[in-house]
Short mmCIF file of C-alpha atoms in Angstrom, two decimals:
data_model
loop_
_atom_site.label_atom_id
_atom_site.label_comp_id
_atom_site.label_asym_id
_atom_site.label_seq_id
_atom_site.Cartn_x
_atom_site.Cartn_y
_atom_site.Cartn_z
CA UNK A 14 -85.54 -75.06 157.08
CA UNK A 15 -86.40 -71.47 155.95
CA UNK A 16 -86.02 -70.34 152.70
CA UNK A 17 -83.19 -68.41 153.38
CA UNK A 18 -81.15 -70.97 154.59
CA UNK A 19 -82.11 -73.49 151.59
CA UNK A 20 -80.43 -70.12 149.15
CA UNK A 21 -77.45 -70.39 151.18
CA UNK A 22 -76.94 -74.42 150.90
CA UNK A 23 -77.14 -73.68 146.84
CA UNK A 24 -74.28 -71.71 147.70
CA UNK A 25 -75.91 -68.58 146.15
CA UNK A 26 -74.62 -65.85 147.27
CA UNK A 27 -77.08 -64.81 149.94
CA UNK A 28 -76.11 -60.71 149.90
CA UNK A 29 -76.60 -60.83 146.07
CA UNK A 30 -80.06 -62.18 146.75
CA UNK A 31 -80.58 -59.53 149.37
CA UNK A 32 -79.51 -56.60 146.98
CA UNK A 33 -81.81 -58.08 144.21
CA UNK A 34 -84.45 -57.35 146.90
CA UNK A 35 -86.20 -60.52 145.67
CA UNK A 36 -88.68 -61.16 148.99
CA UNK A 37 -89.67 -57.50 148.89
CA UNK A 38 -90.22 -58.16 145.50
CA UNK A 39 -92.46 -61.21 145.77
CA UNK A 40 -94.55 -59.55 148.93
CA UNK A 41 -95.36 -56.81 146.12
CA UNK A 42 -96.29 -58.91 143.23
CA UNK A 43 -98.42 -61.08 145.92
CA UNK A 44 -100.14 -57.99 147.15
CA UNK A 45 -101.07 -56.86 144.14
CA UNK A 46 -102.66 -60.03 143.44
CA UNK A 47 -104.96 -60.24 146.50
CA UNK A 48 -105.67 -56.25 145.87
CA UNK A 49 -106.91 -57.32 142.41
CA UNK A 50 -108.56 -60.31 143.70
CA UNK A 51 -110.31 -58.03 146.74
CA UNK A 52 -111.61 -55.61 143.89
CA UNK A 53 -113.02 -58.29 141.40
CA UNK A 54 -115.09 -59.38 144.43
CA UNK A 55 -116.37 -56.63 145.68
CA UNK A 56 -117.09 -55.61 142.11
CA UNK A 57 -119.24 -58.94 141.66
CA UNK A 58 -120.75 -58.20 144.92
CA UNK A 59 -122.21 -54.91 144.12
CA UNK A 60 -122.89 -56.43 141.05
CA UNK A 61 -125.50 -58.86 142.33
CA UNK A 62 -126.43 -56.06 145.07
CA UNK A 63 -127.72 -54.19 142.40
CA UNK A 64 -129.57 -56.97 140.60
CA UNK A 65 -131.11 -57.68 143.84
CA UNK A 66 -132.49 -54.09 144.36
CA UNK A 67 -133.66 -53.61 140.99
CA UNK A 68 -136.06 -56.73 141.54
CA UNK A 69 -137.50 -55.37 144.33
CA UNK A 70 -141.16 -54.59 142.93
CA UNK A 71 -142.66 -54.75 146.38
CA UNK A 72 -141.36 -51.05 147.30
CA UNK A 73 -144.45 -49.61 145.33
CA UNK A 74 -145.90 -47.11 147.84
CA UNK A 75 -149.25 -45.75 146.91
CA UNK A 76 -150.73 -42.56 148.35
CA UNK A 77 -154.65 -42.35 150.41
CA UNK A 78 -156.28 -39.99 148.54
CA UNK A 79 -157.78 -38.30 151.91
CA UNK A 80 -154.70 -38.18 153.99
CA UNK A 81 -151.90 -37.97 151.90
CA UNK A 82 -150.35 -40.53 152.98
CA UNK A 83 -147.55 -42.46 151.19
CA UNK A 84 -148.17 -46.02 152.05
CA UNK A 85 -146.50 -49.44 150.83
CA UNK A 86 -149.14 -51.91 149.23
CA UNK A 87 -148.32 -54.86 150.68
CA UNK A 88 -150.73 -58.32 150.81
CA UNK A 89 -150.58 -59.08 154.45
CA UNK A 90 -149.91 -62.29 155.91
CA UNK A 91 -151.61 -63.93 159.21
CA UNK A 92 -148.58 -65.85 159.96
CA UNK A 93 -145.53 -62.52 159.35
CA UNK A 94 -145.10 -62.41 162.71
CA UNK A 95 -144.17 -65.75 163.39
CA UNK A 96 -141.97 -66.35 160.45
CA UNK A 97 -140.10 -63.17 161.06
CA UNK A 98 -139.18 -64.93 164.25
CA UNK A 99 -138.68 -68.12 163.35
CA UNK A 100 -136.43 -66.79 160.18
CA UNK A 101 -134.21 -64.81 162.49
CA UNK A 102 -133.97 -68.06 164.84
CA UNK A 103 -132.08 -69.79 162.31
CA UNK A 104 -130.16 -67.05 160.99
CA UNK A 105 -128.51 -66.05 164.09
CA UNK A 106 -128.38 -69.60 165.27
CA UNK C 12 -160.80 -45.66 168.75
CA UNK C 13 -157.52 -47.31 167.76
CA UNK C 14 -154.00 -45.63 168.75
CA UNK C 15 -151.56 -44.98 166.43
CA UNK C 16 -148.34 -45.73 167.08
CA UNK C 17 -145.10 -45.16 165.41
CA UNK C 18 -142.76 -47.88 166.16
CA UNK C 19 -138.70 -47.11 166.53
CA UNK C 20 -136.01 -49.58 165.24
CA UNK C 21 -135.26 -50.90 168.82
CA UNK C 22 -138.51 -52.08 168.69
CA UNK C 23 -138.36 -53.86 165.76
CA UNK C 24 -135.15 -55.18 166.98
CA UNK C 25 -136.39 -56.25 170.13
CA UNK C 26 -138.83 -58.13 168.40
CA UNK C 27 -136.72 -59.38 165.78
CA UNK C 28 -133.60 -60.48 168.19
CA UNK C 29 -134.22 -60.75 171.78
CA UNK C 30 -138.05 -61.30 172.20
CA UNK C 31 -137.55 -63.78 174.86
CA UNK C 32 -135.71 -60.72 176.89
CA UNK C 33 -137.49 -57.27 176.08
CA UNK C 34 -141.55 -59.04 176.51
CA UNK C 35 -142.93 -55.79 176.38
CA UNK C 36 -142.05 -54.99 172.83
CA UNK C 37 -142.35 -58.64 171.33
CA UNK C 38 -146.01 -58.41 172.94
CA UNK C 39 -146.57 -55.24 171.41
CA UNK C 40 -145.77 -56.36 167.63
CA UNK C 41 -148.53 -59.62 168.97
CA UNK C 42 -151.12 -57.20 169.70
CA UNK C 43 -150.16 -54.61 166.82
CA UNK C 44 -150.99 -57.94 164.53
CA UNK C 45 -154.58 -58.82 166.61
CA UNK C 46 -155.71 -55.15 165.66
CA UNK C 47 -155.31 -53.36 169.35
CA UNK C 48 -153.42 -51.18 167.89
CA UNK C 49 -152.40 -49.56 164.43
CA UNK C 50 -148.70 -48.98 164.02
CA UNK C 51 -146.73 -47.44 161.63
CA UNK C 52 -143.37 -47.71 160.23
CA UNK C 53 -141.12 -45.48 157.96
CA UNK C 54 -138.66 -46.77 155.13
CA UNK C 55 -135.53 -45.26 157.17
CA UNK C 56 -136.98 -47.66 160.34
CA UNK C 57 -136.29 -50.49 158.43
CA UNK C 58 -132.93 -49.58 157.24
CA UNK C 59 -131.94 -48.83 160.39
CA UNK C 60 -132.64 -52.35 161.64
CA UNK C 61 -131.17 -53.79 158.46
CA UNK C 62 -128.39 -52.69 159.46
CA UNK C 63 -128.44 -53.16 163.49
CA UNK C 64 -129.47 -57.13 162.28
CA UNK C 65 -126.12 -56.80 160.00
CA UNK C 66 -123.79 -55.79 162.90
CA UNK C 67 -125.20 -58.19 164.90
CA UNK C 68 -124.66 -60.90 162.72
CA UNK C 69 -120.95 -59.67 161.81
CA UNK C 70 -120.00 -59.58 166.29
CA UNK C 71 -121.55 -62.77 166.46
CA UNK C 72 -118.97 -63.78 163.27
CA UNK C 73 -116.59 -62.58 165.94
CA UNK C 74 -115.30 -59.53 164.14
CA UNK C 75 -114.80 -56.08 165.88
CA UNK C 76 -114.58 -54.08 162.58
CA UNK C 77 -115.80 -55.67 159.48
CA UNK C 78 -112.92 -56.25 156.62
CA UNK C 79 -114.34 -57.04 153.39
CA UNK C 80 -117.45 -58.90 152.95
CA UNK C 81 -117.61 -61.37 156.10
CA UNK C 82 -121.52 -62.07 155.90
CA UNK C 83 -122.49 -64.05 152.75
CA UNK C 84 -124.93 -63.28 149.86
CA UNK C 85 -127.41 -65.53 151.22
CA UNK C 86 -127.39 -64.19 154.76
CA UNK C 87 -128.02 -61.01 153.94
CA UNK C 88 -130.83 -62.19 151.26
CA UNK C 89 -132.56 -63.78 154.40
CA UNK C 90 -132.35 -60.86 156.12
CA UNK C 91 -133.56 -58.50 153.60
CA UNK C 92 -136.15 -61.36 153.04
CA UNK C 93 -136.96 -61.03 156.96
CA UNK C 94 -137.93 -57.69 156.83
CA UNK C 95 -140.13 -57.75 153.66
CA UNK C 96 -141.89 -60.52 155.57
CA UNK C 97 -142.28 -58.66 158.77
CA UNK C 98 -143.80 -55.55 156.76
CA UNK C 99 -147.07 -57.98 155.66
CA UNK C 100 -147.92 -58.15 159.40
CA UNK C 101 -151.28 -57.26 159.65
CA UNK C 102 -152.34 -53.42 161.33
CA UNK C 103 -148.42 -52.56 161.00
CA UNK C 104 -148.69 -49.32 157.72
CA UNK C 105 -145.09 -49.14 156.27
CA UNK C 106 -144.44 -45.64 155.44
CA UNK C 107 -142.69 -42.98 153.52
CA UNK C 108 -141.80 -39.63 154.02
CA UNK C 109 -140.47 -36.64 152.27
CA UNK C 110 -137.54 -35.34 153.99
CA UNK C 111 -134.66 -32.15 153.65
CA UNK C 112 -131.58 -31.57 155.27
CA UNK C 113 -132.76 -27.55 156.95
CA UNK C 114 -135.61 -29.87 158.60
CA UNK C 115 -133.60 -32.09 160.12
CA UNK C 116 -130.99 -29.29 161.61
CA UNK C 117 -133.85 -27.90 162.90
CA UNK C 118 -135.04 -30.93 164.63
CA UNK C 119 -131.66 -31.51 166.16
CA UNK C 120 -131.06 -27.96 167.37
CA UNK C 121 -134.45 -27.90 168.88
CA UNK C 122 -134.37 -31.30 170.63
CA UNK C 123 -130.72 -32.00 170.93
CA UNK C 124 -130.96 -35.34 169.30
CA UNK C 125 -128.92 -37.45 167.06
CA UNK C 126 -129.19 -36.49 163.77
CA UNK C 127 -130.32 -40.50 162.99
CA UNK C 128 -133.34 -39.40 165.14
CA UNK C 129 -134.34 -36.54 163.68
CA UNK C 130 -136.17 -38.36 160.72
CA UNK C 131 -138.68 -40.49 162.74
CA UNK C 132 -139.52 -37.28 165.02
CA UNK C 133 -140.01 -35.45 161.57
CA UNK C 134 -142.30 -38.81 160.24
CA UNK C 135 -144.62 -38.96 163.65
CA UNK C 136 -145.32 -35.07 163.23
CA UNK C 137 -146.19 -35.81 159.56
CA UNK C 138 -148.28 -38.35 160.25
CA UNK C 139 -149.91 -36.56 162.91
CA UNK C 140 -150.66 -33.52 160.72
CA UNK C 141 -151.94 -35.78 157.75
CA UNK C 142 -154.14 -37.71 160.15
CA UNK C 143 -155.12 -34.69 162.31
CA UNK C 144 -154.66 -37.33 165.49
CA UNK C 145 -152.22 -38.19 168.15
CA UNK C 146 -149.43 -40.42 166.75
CA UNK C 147 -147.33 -42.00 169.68
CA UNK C 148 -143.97 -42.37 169.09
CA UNK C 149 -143.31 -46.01 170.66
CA UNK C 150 -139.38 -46.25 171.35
CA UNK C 151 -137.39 -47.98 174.02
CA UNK C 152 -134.04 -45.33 173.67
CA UNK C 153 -134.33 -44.26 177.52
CA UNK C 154 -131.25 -42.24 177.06
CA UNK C 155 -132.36 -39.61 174.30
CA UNK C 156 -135.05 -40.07 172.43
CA UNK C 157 -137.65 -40.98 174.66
CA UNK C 158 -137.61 -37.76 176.95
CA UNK C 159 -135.75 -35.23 174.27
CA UNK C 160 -138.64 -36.16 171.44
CA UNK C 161 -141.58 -35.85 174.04
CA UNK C 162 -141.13 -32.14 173.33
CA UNK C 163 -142.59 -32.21 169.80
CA UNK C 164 -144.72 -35.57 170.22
CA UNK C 165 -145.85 -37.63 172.61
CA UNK C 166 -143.42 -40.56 173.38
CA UNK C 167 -144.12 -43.72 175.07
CA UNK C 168 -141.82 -47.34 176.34
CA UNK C 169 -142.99 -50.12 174.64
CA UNK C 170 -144.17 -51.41 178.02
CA UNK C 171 -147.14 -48.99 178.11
CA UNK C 172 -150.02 -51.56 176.80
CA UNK C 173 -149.02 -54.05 180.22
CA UNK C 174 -150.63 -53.12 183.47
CA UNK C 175 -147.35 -53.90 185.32
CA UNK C 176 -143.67 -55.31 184.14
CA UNK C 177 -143.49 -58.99 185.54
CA UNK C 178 -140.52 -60.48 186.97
CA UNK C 179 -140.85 -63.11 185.03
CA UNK C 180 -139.43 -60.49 182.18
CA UNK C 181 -135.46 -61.72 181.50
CA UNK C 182 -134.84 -57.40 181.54
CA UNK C 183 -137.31 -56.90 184.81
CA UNK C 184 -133.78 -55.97 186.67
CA UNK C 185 -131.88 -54.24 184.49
CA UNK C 186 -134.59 -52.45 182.32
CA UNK C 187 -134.61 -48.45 182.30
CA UNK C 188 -138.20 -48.17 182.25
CA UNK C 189 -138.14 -49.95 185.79
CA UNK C 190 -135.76 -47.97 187.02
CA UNK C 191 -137.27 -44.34 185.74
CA UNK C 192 -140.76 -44.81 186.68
CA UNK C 193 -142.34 -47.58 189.25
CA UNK C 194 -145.34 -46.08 189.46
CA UNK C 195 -147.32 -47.30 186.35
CA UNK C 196 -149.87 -44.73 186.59
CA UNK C 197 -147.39 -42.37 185.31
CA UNK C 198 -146.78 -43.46 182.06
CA UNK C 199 -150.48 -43.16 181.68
CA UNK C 200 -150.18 -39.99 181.67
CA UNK C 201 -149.10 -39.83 178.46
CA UNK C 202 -152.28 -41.48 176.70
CA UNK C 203 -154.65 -39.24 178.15
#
């Protein structure tokens, strides 16, 4: 039974509900909910974006005196290569 | 002595996505890490597969165009987490470079190349200058890059350190390389 139909069995009178625009209404109020709901999480999600950047003490580049190069200090692992792969295994798995 | 090589995001995306397809580049990042090589990768590299490991993630999600955030905190920690990883390989220099907007017109009007290009042409002739030696510009872009950059540096398929493509390779078929050049002696060329 749609909703309509239930107004009509109340014997409202179903124009009266129509002029009152109430389902145009309703759609608006509900948008404006979601849109306030989409902002508050993309707010929080920048939010913790920019926590996560401003952790990241690895990107600490140091120059070589005799070529001039910038390059990023970094202790090297044996196994990188492998757990790169393995990582990206399960991720898109 | 060593070659230097400057390595392109496909590589790093070969390598990070479809190693059992593209051999040639996953075996270059294994010899990169035994020391036959010295590579080198810019800041902008990595972005660029940060975010070719993002769409990948959101088309395998099944979305076209991405609404809102589809891929979760924690994925994209674990991708982020990936590539810091991947930058402690051994023999692999992560790099930075100083770059300006005239430099990279320049680049693009002289080559013709995607502006997204421009940068890593602009980092291998750095590099070159700072190290007064041949940098090789490692990329597997058969379209562009590869011939359009071999203008200013010296380019090269990430198939160069195997004597000969085996069809045992998943891509042996379908890869460009293949197709542009059979004769293996010809991409030598380029390292003498």
């Amino acid at each position: 039974m749609s909703f309509l139909s239930a107004i009509s069995e109340m014997k409202l009178d179903q124009n009266l509900f129509m002029k009152l625009e109430i389902p145009n209404v309703l759609g608006k109020i509900f948008s404006a909910f979601k849109q306030l709901f989409d902002t508050i999480a993309t707010i929080a999600h920048r939010l913790s974006n920019i926590e996560k950047l401003g952790i990241e003490e690895n990107w600490a580049y140091e120059t070589d005196p005799i070529t001039g190069i910038s390059i990023l200090k970094v202790e090297k692992d044996p196994m990188a290569v492998k757990k790169t792969r393995n990582a990206l295994k399960n991720l898109f798995q | 002595m060593l070659l230097d090589l400057f390595l392109d995001s496909n590589i790093l995306i070969n390598h990070f996505c479809e190693a059992d397809k593209y051999l040639c580049s996953s075996q270059l990042i294994d010899k990169v890490e035994n020391g036959d090589y010295i590579a080198w990768v810019s800041d902008f590299v990595y972005s660029e597969a940060l975010g070719e490991l993002k769409n990948r993630l959101e088309k395998r999600k099944g979305l076209k165009v991405s609404k809102g955030e589809v891929i979760s905190k924690t994925e994209l920690e674990r991708m982020i987490e990936t590539i810091e990883t991947f930058k402690k390989t051994r023999h692999l220099n992560s790099t930075s470079v100083s770059l300006n907007q005239t430099m990279i017109y320049d680049r693009v009007k002289t080559l013709c190349i995607q502006a997204k290009d421009a940068p890593i042409v602009m980092c291998v002739e750095e590099l070159e200058q700072k190290l007064k030696k041949n940098v090789y510009l490692v990329t597997a872009d058969m379209d562009t890059l590869f011939f359009k950059a071999k203008r200013l540096v010296k380019t090269l398929h990430p198939s160069f350190h195997m004597e000969k493509c085996t069809s045992l390779c998943p891509s042996y078929f379908s890869c460009d390389w293949k197709n542009h050049f059979t004769n293996f002696e010809k991409k030598n060329h380029y390292l003498i």
